[in-house]
PDB file of C-alpha atoms and ligand atoms in Angstrom:
ATOM      1  CA  MET A   1      92.811 182.834  14.275  1.00 58.00           C
ATOM      2  CA  GLY A   2      90.268 182.452  17.113  1.00 75.00           C
ATOM      3  CA  PRO A   3      87.762 180.112  15.410  1.00 80.00           C
ATOM      4  CA  THR A   4      90.487 177.752  14.187  1.00 84.00           C
ATOM      5  CA  LEU A   5      92.412 177.371  17.456  1.00 89.00           C
ATOM      6  CA  PRO A   6      92.652 173.731  18.597  1.00 92.00           C
ATOM      7  CA  VAL A   7      90.377 172.588  21.419  1.00 95.00           C
ATOM      8  CA  LEU A   8      90.973 169.399  23.408  1.00 94.00           C
ATOM      9  CA  VAL A   9      87.810 167.275  23.597  1.00 93.00           C
ATOM     10  CA  LEU A  10      87.477 165.041  26.660  1.00 92.00           C
ATOM     11  CA  ASN A  11      85.066 162.174  26.956  1.00 90.00           C
ATOM     12  CA  GLN A  12      82.462 162.319  29.713  1.00 92.00           C
ATOM     13  CA  ASN A  13      84.933 160.320  31.874  1.00 86.00           C
ATOM     14  CA  TYR A  14      87.679 162.914  31.197  1.00 88.00           C
ATOM     15  CA  GLU A  15      89.593 160.649  28.859  1.00 83.00           C
ATOM     16  CA  PRO A  16      91.121 162.654  25.989  1.00 85.00           C
ATOM     17  CA  LEU A  17      89.126 161.889  22.848  1.00 85.00           C
ATOM     18  CA  ASN A  18      90.298 164.137  20.059  1.00 86.00           C
ATOM     19  CA  VAL A  19      91.090 167.656  18.977  1.00 90.00           C
ATOM     20  CA  CYS A  20      88.618 169.961  17.256  1.00 93.00           C
ATOM     21  CA  ASN A  21      88.681 173.683  16.517  1.00 93.00           C
ATOM     22  CA  VAL A  22      86.961 176.502  18.365  1.00 93.00           C
ATOM     23  CA  ARG A  23      84.186 176.753  15.767  1.00 92.00           C
ATOM     24  CA  ARG A  24      83.249 173.086  16.259  1.00 94.00           C
ATOM     25  CA  ALA A  25      83.553 173.425  20.040  1.00 95.00           C
ATOM     26  CA  PHE A  26      81.049 176.293  20.017  1.00 92.00           C
ATOM     27  CA  VAL A  27      78.576 174.082  18.108  1.00 94.00           C
ATOM     28  CA  LEU A  28      78.910 171.305  20.715  1.00 95.00           C
ATOM     29  CA  LEU A  29      78.561 173.778  23.598  1.00 94.00           C
ATOM     30  CA  ASP A  30      75.642 175.547  21.952  1.00 91.00           C
ATOM     31  CA  ARG A  31      73.754 172.266  21.475  1.00 95.00           C
ATOM     32  CA  GLY A  32      74.353 171.286  25.073  1.00 96.00           C
ATOM     33  CA  LYS A  33      76.521 168.338  24.060  1.00 97.00           C
ATOM     34  CA  ALA A  34      79.608 169.576  25.878  1.00 97.00           C
ATOM     35  CA  GLU A  35      80.690 171.821  28.711  1.00 96.00           C
ATOM     36  CA  THR A  36      83.702 174.062  29.011  1.00 95.00           C
ATOM     37  CA  ILE A  37      86.463 172.785  31.279  1.00 94.00           C
ATOM     38  CA  GLU A  38      89.186 175.326  30.525  1.00 91.00           C
ATOM     39  CA  ASN A  39      88.940 178.832  29.145  1.00 88.00           C
ATOM     40  CA  GLY A  40      91.564 181.490  29.407  1.00 77.00           C
ATOM     41  CA  ARG A  41      92.086 182.330  25.776  1.00 83.00           C
ATOM     42  CA  GLY A  42      90.259 185.606  25.583  1.00 85.00           C
ATOM     43  CA  TYR A  43      87.012 186.368  23.856  1.00 87.00           C
ATOM     44  CA  LEU A  44      85.362 186.041  20.497  1.00 82.00           C
ATOM     45  CA  HIS A  45      82.918 188.742  19.495  1.00 82.00           C
ATOM     46  CA  SER A  46      79.914 188.036  17.320  1.00 78.00           C
ATOM     47  CA  ALA A  47      77.442 190.659  16.137  1.00 83.00           C
ATOM     48  CA  THR A  48      75.283 190.163  19.206  1.00 84.00           C
ATOM     49  CA  ALA A  49      77.336 188.485  21.904  1.00 82.00           C
ATOM     50  CA  VAL A  50      80.733 187.827  23.407  1.00 84.00           C
ATOM     51  CA  TYR A  51      81.965 184.291  23.925  1.00 82.00           C
ATOM     52  CA  GLU A  52      84.841 183.066  25.996  1.00 87.00           C
ATOM     53  CA  ILE A  53      87.130 180.948  23.843  1.00 90.00           C
ATOM     54  CA  PRO A  54      87.412 177.394  25.232  1.00 94.00           C
ATOM     55  CA  SER A  55      90.661 175.466  25.389  1.00 95.00           C
ATOM     56  CA  VAL A  56      89.330 172.183  26.813  1.00 96.00           C
ATOM     57  CA  ILE A  57      85.744 170.902  26.625  1.00 96.00           C
ATOM     58  CA  ARG A  58      84.108 167.760  27.998  1.00 96.00           C
ATOM     59  CA  LEU A  59      81.283 165.810  26.403  1.00 96.00           C
ATOM     60  CA  ILE A  60      78.096 165.466  28.463  1.00 96.00           C
ATOM     61  CA  TYR A  61      77.521 161.872  27.322  1.00 93.00           C
ATOM     62  CA  LEU A  62      80.038 159.058  27.343  1.00 91.00           C
ATOM     63  CA  ILE A  63      81.211 158.107  23.875  1.00 87.00           C
ATOM     64  CA  ARG A  64      82.106 154.443  23.597  1.00 79.00           C
ATOM     65  CA  ARG A  65      84.505 153.717  20.848  1.00 66.00           C
ATOM     66  CA  PRO A  66      87.638 151.700  20.397  1.00 59.00           C
ATOM     67  CA  ARG A  67      91.006 153.374  20.565  1.00 57.00           C
ATOM     68  CA  PRO A  68      91.854 154.708  17.150  1.00 56.00           C
ATOM     69  CA  GLN A  69      94.177 152.287  15.383  1.00 57.00           C
ATOM     70  CA  GLY A  70      95.566 154.574  12.763  1.00 60.00           C
ATOM     71  CA  ARG A  71      98.131 153.539  10.230  1.00 72.00           C
ATOM     72  CA  LEU A  72     101.617 153.621  11.669  1.00 82.00           C
ATOM     73  CA  THR A  73     103.357 156.619  10.112  1.00 82.00           C
ATOM     74  CA  ARG A  74     106.993 157.665   9.931  1.00 88.00           C
ATOM     75  CA  ARG A  75     106.184 160.561  12.234  1.00 82.00           C
ATOM     76  CA  ASP A  76     104.736 158.210  14.890  1.00 81.00           C
ATOM     77  CA  VAL A  77     107.945 156.206  14.913  1.00 88.00           C
ATOM     78  CA  PHE A  78     110.232 159.266  14.924  1.00 88.00           C
ATOM     79  CA  LEU A  79     108.292 160.675  17.879  1.00 82.00           C
ATOM     80  CA  ARG A  80     108.526 157.410  19.795  1.00 83.00           C
ATOM     81  CA  ASP A  81     112.258 157.273  19.119  1.00 88.00           C
ATOM     82  CA  ARG A  82     112.608 160.998  19.922  1.00 84.00           C
ATOM     83  CA  PHE A  83     114.197 161.774  16.580  1.00 88.00           C
ATOM     84  CA  THR A  84     117.177 159.648  17.505  1.00 92.00           C
ATOM     85  CA  CYS A  85     118.797 157.034  15.272  1.00 96.00           C
ATOM     86  CA  GLN A  86     118.270 153.767  17.135  1.00 96.00           C
ATOM     87  CA  TYR A  87     121.526 152.298  15.856  1.00 96.00           C
ATOM     88  CA  CYS A  88     124.112 155.031  16.474  1.00 96.00           C
ATOM     89  CA  GLY A  89     122.226 157.312  18.868  1.00 95.00           C
ATOM     90  CA  LYS A  90     122.580 160.408  16.698  1.00 95.00           C
ATOM     91  CA  GLN A  91     119.775 162.924  17.171  1.00 93.00           C
ATOM     92  CA  THR A  92     118.644 164.349  13.855  1.00 91.00           C
ATOM     93  CA  ARG A  93     115.579 165.409  11.881  1.00 88.00           C
ATOM     94  CA  ASP A  94     117.075 163.736   8.826  1.00 92.00           C
ATOM     95  CA  LEU A  95     115.812 160.239   9.553  1.00 95.00           C
ATOM     96  CA  THR A  96     114.647 157.215   7.644  1.00 96.00           C
ATOM     97  CA  LEU A  97     112.336 154.420   8.685  1.00 95.00           C
ATOM     98  CA  ASP A  98     114.123 151.102   9.093  1.00 96.00           C
ATOM     99  CA  HIS A  99     112.373 147.748   9.150  1.00 96.00           C
ATOM    100  CA  VAL A 100     114.501 145.745  11.588  1.00 96.00           C
ATOM    101  CA  LEU A 101     113.676 142.493   9.811  1.00 95.00           C
ATOM    102  CA  PRO A 102     113.600 143.780   6.220  1.00 95.00           C
ATOM    103  CA  ARG A 103     110.252 143.675   4.443  1.00 92.00           C
ATOM    104  CA  HIS A 104     111.574 141.511   1.614  1.00 93.00           C
ATOM    105  CA  ARG A 105     112.528 138.965   4.289  1.00 92.00           C
ATOM    106  CA  GLY A 106     109.034 138.910   5.707  1.00 92.00           C
ATOM    107  CA  GLY A 107     109.365 141.811   8.163  1.00 93.00           C
ATOM    108  CA  VAL A 108     106.051 143.477   8.962  1.00 92.00           C
ATOM    109  CA  HIS A 109     105.206 147.160   9.289  1.00 91.00           C
ATOM    110  CA  SER A 110     104.493 147.240  13.011  1.00 90.00           C
ATOM    111  CA  TRP A 111     105.663 149.134  16.102  1.00 89.00           C
ATOM    112  CA  GLU A 112     107.760 146.110  17.048  1.00 92.00           C
ATOM    113  CA  ASN A 113     109.625 145.973  13.733  1.00 96.00           C
ATOM    114  CA  VAL A 114     110.305 149.600  12.817  1.00 96.00           C
ATOM    115  CA  VAL A 115     112.856 152.051  14.185  1.00 96.00           C
ATOM    116  CA  ALA A 116     114.189 155.476  13.300  1.00 96.00           C
ATOM    117  CA  ALA A 117     117.575 155.264  11.578  1.00 97.00           C
ATOM    118  CA  CYS A 118     119.859 157.964  10.226  1.00 97.00           C
ATOM    119  CA  LYS A 119     120.694 157.762   6.549  1.00 96.00           C
ATOM    120  CA  LEU A 120     124.208 156.526   7.204  1.00 97.00           C
ATOM    121  CA  CYS A 121     123.057 153.634   9.393  1.00 97.00           C
ATOM    122  CA  ASN A 122     120.209 152.745   7.043  1.00 96.00           C
ATOM    123  CA  HIS A 123     122.675 152.648   4.153  1.00 96.00           C
ATOM    124  CA  ARG A 124     125.108 150.540   6.159  1.00 96.00           C
ATOM    125  CA  LYS A 125     122.458 148.073   7.263  1.00 96.00           C
ATOM    126  CA  ALA A 126     120.953 147.863   3.778  1.00 93.00           C
ATOM    127  CA  GLY A 127     118.718 144.807   3.342  1.00 91.00           C
ATOM    128  CA  ARG A 128     120.189 142.881   6.260  1.00 95.00           C
ATOM    129  CA  THR A 129     119.134 142.062   9.788  1.00 95.00           C
ATOM    130  CA  PRO A 130     120.983 143.843  12.637  1.00 95.00           C
ATOM    131  CA  VAL A 131     122.877 140.621  13.405  1.00 94.00           C
ATOM    132  CA  GLU A 132     123.983 140.176   9.798  1.00 96.00           C
ATOM    133  CA  ALA A 133     125.022 143.827   9.621  1.00 96.00           C
ATOM    134  CA  HIS A 134     126.766 143.668  13.031  1.00 96.00           C
ATOM    135  CA  MET A 135     124.662 146.593  14.186  1.00 95.00           C
ATOM    136  CA  ARG A 136     123.249 146.404  17.668  1.00 91.00           C
ATOM    137  CA  LEU A 137     119.854 147.774  18.606  1.00 92.00           C
ATOM    138  CA  PRO A 138     120.278 149.084  22.185  1.00 86.00           C
ATOM    139  CA  LYS A 139     116.595 148.484  22.896  1.00 86.00           C
ATOM    140  CA  GLU A 140     113.819 146.484  21.341  1.00 90.00           C
ATOM    141  CA  PRO A 141     111.275 148.534  19.433  1.00 93.00           C
ATOM    142  CA  TYR A 142     107.964 148.628  21.296  1.00 86.00           C
ATOM    143  CA  ARG A 143     104.374 149.674  20.936  1.00 81.00           C
ATOM    144  CA  PRO A 144     103.660 152.796  23.046  1.00 73.00           C
ATOM    145  CA  ALA A 145     101.230 152.136  25.887  1.00 63.00           C
ATOM    146  CA  HIS A 146      98.485 154.356  24.490  1.00 59.00           C
ATOM    147  CA  SER A 147      98.708 155.061  20.823  1.00 54.00           C
ATOM    148  CA  TYR A 148      96.127 157.851  21.025  1.00 56.00           C
ATOM    149  CA  PHE A 149      98.716 159.865  22.874  1.00 59.00           C
ATOM    150  CA  TRP A 150     100.439 160.578  19.595  1.00 63.00           C
ATOM    151  CA  SER A 151      97.541 162.582  18.254  1.00 71.00           C
ATOM    152  CA  PHE A 152      97.847 165.035  21.151  1.00 76.00           C
ATOM    153  CA  TYR A 153     101.616 165.140  21.332  1.00 73.00           C
ATOM    154  CA  PRO A 154     102.148 167.835  18.683  1.00 75.00           C
ATOM    155  CA  TYR A 155      99.950 170.242  20.662  1.00 82.00           C
ATOM    156  CA  LEU A 156     101.287 169.673  24.145  1.00 78.00           C
ATOM    157  CA  GLU A 157     104.257 171.967  23.866  1.00 77.00           C
ATOM    158  CA  SER A 158     102.104 175.020  23.136  1.00 82.00           C
ATOM    159  CA  GLN A 159      98.855 173.994  24.875  1.00 85.00           C
ATOM    160  CA  VAL A 160     100.241 173.797  28.400  1.00 83.00           C
ATOM    161  CA  GLU A 161      96.788 173.658  30.013  1.00 86.00           C
ATOM    162  CA  TRP A 162      96.038 170.398  28.158  1.00 87.00           C
ATOM    163  CA  ARG A 163      98.823 168.465  29.854  1.00 82.00           C
ATOM    164  CA  LYS A 164      96.980 167.707  33.050  1.00 82.00           C
ATOM    165  CA  PHE A 165      94.342 165.836  31.038  1.00 83.00           C
ATOM    166  CA  ILE A 166      96.857 163.503  29.395  1.00 76.00           C
ATOM    167  CA  PRO A 167      97.771 160.559  31.666  1.00 66.00           C
ATOM    168  CA  ALA A 168     101.056 161.114  33.487  1.00 56.00           C
ATOM    169  CA  THR A 169     102.849 158.038  32.215  1.00 48.00           C
ATOM    170  CA  GLU A 170     102.385 159.298  28.690  1.00 51.00           C
ATOM    171  CA  LEU A 171     103.563 162.783  29.513  1.00 52.00           C
ATOM    172  CA  GLU A 172     106.736 161.423  31.003  1.00 53.00           C
ATOM    173  CA  MET A 173     107.542 159.835  27.677  1.00 52.00           C
ATOM    174  CA  GLY A 174     107.760 163.190  26.009  1.00 52.00           C
ATOM    175  CA  PHE A 175     108.141 165.855  28.649  1.00 46.00           C
ATOM    176  CA  ALA A 176     110.320 164.388  31.372  1.00 37.00           C
TER     177      ALA A 176
HETATM  178 ZN1   ZN B 201     122.702 156.199  12.808  1.00 54.34          ZN
END
C-alpha cells in the first residue's frame, strides 16, 4: 500500500500541479527535484534505510505549463452539480448528462451547455430545449473557476492535509 499512496505535487509557487504516488515522489526527492512539505504517514523500510512517507511535496523549480484542459467528462459535470438533477433538484447517483440545447440542434459539449439530469427528467425533456419542454433550469450551467480543481477533488475527503493547499474558493464549492 505504501508505495502506491497518492502524493500531492505542488509547483515551486505552491500551486497544486498534480497527483503522483509515493514511489514517484521518492524518485523526485532522491534526485533533488522536490522537497517534502507534509509527512505524517509513517515509514517505509528498504533493505538499508527508513524513509518517511510524504503526503505533499513541492517542486524545486517552477514548472510553466497551461492549465490542463481535459475532455469534459460526465463525472466532472456530476461533481459540479453535486450529484443533483438540475431540473427537479433530486439528489441521486443515477444521473444522465443532459445537453441543454440538444446536440442535434447544434448544442455543444461544453460546461455552459451540459447539466446533470435524473433519468425521469431527461426522458421528459427528450430532444427539446427547456423552454419547449416547460422545464426550468434554476441556474445557468457554468464553467468552474479552476478546472484543475476537479483532479484533486476525489482525494480531498480522505487526504485532509491536502486541503490547505487547494485555494479556498474551490474548497468552498465542495466542502462548505
Ligand atoms: Zn430530475
